[in-house]
Structures are given as C-alpha cells and as structure tokens.
XYZ file of C-alpha atoms in Angstrom:
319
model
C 0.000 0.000 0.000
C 1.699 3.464 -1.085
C 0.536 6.502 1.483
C 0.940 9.757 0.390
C 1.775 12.375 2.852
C -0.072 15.742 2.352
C 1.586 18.249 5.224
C 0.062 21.664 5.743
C 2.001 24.204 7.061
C 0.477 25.700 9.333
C 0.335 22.114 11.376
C 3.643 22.143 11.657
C 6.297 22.772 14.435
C 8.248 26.032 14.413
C 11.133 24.218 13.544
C 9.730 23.670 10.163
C 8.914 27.359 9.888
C 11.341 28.955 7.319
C 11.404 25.681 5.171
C 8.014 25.152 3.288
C 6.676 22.673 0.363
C 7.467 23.893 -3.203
C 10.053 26.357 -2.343
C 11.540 26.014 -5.795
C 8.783 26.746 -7.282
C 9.216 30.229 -8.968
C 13.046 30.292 -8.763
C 13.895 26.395 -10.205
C 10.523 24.997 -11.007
C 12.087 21.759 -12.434
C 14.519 21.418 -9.590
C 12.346 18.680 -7.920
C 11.743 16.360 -11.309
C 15.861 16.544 -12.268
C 16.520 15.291 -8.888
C 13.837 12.695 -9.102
C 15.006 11.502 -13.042
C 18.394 11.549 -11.769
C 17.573 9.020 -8.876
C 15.421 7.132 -10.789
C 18.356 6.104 -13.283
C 20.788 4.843 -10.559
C 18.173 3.258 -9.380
C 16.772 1.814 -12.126
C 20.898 -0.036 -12.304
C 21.493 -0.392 -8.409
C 18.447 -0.962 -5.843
C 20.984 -0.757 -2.850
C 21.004 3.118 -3.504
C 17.725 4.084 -1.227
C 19.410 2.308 1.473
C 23.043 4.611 0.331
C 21.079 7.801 0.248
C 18.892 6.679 3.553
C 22.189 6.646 5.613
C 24.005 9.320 3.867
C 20.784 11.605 4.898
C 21.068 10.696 8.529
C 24.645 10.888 9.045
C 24.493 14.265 7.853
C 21.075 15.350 9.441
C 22.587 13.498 13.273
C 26.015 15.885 13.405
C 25.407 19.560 12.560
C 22.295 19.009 11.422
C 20.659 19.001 7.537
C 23.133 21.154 6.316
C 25.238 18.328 3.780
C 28.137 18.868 5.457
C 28.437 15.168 4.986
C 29.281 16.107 1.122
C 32.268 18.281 1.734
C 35.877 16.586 0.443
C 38.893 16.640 2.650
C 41.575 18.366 1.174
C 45.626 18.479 2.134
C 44.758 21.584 4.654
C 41.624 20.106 6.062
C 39.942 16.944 6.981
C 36.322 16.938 6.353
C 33.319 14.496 7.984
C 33.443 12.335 5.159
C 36.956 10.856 6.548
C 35.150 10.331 10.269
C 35.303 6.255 10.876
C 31.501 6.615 10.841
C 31.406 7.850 7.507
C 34.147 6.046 5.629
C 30.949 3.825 3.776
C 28.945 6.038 3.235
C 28.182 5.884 -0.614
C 26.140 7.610 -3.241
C 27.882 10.610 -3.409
C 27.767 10.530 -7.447
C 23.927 10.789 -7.172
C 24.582 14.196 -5.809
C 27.078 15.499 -7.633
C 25.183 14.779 -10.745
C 22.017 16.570 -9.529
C 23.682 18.843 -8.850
C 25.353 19.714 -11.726
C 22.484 19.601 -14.036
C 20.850 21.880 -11.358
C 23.586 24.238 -12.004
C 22.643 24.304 -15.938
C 19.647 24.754 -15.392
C 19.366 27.100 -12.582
C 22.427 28.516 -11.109
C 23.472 28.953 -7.289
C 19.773 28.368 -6.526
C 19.411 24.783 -5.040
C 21.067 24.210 -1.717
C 23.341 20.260 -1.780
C 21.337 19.712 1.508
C 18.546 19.756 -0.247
C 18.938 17.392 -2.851
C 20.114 15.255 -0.024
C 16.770 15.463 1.294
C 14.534 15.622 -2.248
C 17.144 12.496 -3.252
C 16.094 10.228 -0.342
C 12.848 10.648 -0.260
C 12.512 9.561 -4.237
C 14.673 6.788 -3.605
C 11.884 5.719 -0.952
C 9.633 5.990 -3.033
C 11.091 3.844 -6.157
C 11.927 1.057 -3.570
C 7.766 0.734 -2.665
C 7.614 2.954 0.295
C 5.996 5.605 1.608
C 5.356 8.904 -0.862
C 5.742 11.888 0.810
C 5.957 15.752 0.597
C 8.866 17.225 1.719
C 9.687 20.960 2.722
C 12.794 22.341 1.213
C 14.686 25.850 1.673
C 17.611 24.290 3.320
C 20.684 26.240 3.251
C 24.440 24.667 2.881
C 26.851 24.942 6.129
C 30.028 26.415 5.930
C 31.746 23.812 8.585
C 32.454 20.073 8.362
C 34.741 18.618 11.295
C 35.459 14.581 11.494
C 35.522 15.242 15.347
C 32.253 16.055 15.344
C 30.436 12.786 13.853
C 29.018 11.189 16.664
C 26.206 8.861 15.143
C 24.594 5.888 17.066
C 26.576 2.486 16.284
C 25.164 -0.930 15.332
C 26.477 -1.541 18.984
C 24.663 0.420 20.841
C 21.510 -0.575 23.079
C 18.224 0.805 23.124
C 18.694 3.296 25.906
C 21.731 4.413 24.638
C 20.996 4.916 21.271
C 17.862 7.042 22.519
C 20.308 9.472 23.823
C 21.521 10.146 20.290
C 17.999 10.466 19.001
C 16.837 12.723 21.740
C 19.411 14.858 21.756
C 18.030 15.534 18.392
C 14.508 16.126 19.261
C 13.190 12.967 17.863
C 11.072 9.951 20.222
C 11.518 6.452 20.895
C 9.220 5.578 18.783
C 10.667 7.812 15.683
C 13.980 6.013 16.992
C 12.238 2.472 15.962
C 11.011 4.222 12.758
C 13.841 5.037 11.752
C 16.149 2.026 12.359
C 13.235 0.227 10.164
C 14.919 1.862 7.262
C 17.444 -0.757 7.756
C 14.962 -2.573 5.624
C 16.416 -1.956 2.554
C 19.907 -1.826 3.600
C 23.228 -4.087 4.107
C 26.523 -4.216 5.970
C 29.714 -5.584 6.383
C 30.609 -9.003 8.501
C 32.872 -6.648 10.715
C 30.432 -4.787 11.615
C 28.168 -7.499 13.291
C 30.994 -10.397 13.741
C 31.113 -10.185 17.396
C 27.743 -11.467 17.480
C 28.672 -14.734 15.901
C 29.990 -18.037 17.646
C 33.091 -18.330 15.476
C 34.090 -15.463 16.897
C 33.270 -15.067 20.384
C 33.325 -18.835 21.204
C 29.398 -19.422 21.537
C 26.419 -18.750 20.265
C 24.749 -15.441 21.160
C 21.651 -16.045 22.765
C 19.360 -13.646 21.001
C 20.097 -15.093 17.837
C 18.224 -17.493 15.784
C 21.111 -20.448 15.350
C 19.978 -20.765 12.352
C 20.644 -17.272 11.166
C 24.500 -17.943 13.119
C 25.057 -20.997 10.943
C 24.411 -19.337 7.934
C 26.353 -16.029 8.681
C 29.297 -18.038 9.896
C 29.689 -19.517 6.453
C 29.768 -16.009 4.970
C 31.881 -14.132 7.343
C 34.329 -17.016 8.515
C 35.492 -17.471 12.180
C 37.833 -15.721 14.672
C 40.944 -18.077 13.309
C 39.704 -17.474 9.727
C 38.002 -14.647 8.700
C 36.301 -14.015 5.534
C 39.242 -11.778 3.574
C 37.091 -9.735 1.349
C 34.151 -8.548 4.785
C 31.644 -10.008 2.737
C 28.561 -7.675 3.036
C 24.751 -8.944 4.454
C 21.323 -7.712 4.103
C 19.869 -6.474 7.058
C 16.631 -7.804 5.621
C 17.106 -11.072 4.586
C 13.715 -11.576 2.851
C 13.075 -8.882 0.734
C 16.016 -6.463 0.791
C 15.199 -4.533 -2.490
C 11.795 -3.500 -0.884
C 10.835 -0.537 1.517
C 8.479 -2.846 3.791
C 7.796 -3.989 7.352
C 9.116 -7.408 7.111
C 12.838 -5.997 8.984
C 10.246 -5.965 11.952
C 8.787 -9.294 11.634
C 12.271 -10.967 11.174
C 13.812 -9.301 14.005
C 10.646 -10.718 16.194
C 11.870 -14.058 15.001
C 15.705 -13.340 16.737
C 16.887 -12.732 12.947
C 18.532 -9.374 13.379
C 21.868 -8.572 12.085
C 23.012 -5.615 14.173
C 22.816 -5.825 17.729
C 20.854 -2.456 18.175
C 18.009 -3.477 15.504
C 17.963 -6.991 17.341
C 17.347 -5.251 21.145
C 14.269 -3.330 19.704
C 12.835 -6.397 19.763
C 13.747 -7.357 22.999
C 13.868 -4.762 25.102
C 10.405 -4.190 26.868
C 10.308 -0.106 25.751
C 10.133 -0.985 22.234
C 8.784 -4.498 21.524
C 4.968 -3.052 21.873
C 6.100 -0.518 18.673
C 7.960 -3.240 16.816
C 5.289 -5.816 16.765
C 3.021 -2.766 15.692
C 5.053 -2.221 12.690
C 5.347 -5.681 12.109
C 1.475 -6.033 11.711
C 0.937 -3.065 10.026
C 2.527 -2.218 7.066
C 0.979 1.143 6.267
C 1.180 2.116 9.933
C 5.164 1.894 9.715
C 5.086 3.729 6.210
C 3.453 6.811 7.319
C 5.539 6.577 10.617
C 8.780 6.533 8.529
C 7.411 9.282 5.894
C 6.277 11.389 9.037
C 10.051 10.836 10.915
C 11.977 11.503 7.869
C 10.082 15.050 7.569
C 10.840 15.982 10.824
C 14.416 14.418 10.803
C 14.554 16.537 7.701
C 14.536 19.636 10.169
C 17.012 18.963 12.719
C 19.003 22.547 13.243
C 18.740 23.876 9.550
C 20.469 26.823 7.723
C 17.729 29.165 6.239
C 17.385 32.555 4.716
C 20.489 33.970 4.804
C 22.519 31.405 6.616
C 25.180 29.676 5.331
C 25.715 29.255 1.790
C 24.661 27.769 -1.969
C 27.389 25.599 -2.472
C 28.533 25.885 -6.638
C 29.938 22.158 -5.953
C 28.615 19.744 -3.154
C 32.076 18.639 -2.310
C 33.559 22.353 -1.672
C 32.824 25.292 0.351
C 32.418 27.842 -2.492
C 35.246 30.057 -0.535
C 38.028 27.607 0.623
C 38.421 27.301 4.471
C-alpha cells in the first residue's frame, strides 16, 4: 500500500517554519523532477542506492544538522566528515554530484546540496515501494564540516543508549524504531556485526536465531579465519530490495543482524512498537514518511545562513 503524505504548514512545528513545500517553485521549477530523473536512473541499475542515500541523509542530518556537510571533500589543509570512521561507507555521493550539476545548468546557485540530499532520499523511498511523501525544502548549505564532530549511534549500541543520540536531536523512541526500520532496505559488512557470531566469540549469542549464526558463519568465517574480502549482508534477509515492514517481523523471530536493531525487539520499551510495525505495514510507512520530515529539520540553515554551495564537495570560498 503506497501513502501519500499531504503536510500543511500551518500544522507544523516552528522548527519547520522557514522551510516550506514547493520552495523552488518560482526560482527552479524543475529542480524537484531533475533530482527525481536523476535518482530514478541509478536506481533503475542499483536498488541498494535508497538504502546509500537513507544513511548518507542521517549521518548528515545526526552531526550539525541538515546542512550536507556530509558532502564536503577533505583536502591536504583540512579533513572533512566524510573521513570520520563513521562515515568512511557512506556511498552515493555521485547521485549528488550529478544533480547537482544539471541543477547548475539549469538554474544557477539556486538549489542548496542539503537539499537534494533530502529531495534524493525521499525519491529513492519511493522507487523502492515505500511511503510517498511531501517534503519541505529551503535548506541552506553549512560552511563547517569537522570529522571530530560525527558522533552517530553504532550498530552496537543498546536501546537506551541509542535514545540518547535520538533525543538529543529532538526525535522519540518511537521515531527512533522508525527510523532504524529503514534498515529494511539496507546491508553491511561481517565486521560490523561479527562479534555477534559463535566463530568469533566462542558461543552462540543467545538472542540469535542459530539458524541465522550458521548461515552467517559460512559467509563471514570465524575468529581463526576470517572471511578476507568482509563479505557484506542484508539487514533484511527476505526482501532487501523492498521498503516494507518485514525488517520488523524478522527481528521478532531473533533474525537481526546488528545488535541495536535486534534489542528493539527485545527490550520491553520498544517491543509493543515493533510488533506494531510488524502487523501493520501502512502504519510503519506513514511513521517513517512522518520521521523523515521531521528528521529533515534537525538545526537547519535558512534565509540567509550559510551558503549555496557551486559544488557539493567544496565550500564555495576555501576554508
């Protein structure tokens, strides 16, 4: 089932105040569709890229806020967020730069890089069969991009300290569990999760489904002999190419990857919202589409703050 999201303005929080639906309207009316064709094509060759753009959006959204400071290169007098361990996977960058750059033809120093970030995930939601959604755009780029500053919540975490992160960002527990449902369409590497597994901590992890350790044992190897290419894993192993609700199901059924997506199931504050989601497939789509609108907000640059980057990758005055 495909919800679409209709927000009105004047529902929403201040937050949302200087950033409004159709801002492009009068001064790059085709901004939204080249964004959207663009996304479509790379999808339309690689599926894994709403999952790329998913994470790229909150790693950038979770450290200064939605400003795509994420997209900013290091350079031999500067090392940028981008180089953070956190961020070191992050992919999809091309998707940007080539919005952006027919943006720039068409319309010049007019469409902020945060938000095709923004425009970019949301269509790449969309093509993978979730929710459809409006999304408010007059984002601003930030002038600032600091590795030391990346301080996202890791696959290790638990629930209550992964809620810290979220909080601190004005978003709920159960926007938290929204969220991490994105995981849906996404993957990661055996490194990442290998301490779970009984070849390499000596036995078998009691929250997981020994079936789901057998298997990921043969991909990832064992303590003594670990897989030398970190094979990568879908953190939905039933229908990974699909934005849908069956991450929650499987993770009800001890078949979680990452430790933190496994303890939502387990841990008594956020089983009630997982087996929601699990049941209800259009109840975790316009969850998610309502999250990602207000994650969307999280300390934004508007009006005359910050800057129009020329190039996503570079401040347009060298710092």
């Amino acid at each position: 089932m495909k919800i679409t999201v209709l927000i009105f303005l004047c529902l929403l929080p201040f937050t949302f105040a200087d950033l409004r639906i159709g801002f492009y309207s009068s001064s790059c009316p085709s901004a939204e569709a080249i964004v959207r064709e663009v996304v479509q094509r790379r999808f339309n060759k690689d599926k894994t890229i709403a999952a790329a753009l998913l994470r790229m959006h909150f790693h950038d959204c979770f450290v200064r806020g939605c400003d795509a400071s994420i997209l900013i290169d290091s350079t031999s007098n500067r090392t940028s967020e981008k180089d953070a361990e956190p961020n070191k996977s992050i992919r999809g960058f091309e998707v940007i730069d080539e919005a952006k750059e027919i943006l720039e033809q068409a319309c010049p120093s007019i469409v902020s890089c945060a938000d095709i970030i923004t425009l970019a995930t949301r269509d790449a939601v969309a093509l993978a069969g979730g929710p459809k959604y409006n999304v408010t755009t007059g984002r601003r780029d930030g002038l600032r991009s600091d590795p030391s500053e990346v301080k996202v919540p890791a696959p290790s975490f638990s629930v209550s300290r992964a809620l810290q992160s979220f909080t601190a960002k004005g978003l709920t527990l159960n926007e938290m569990v929204t969220l991490l449902g994105g995981h849906t369409v996404g993957f990661t590497h055996c490194s990442v999760f290998r301490e779970r597994l009984s070849s390499f901590q000596g036995n078998l992890d009691p929250t997981m489904d020994p079936a789901l350790d057998a298997m990921l044992v043969n991909i990832c190897g064992s303590f003594a002999s670990p897989a030398s290419d970190d094979p990568t894993v879908f953190l939905d192993l039933d229908t990974p190419s699909v934005f849908d609700n069956q991450f929650y199901n499987q993770i009800l059924q001890q078949r979680g990857i990452l430790q933190i997506d496994q303890q939502l199931a387990l841990d008594p504050s956020t089983r009630d919202i997982v087996m929601n989601f699990a049941a209800d497939n259009a109840s975790f789509h316009q969850s998610f589409a309502d999250a990602m609108i207000k994650m969307g907000s999280i300390d934004v640059l508007v009006e005359n703050d910050g800057e129009i980057r020329n190039n996503c990758r570079a401040f347009n005055i060298p710092m």
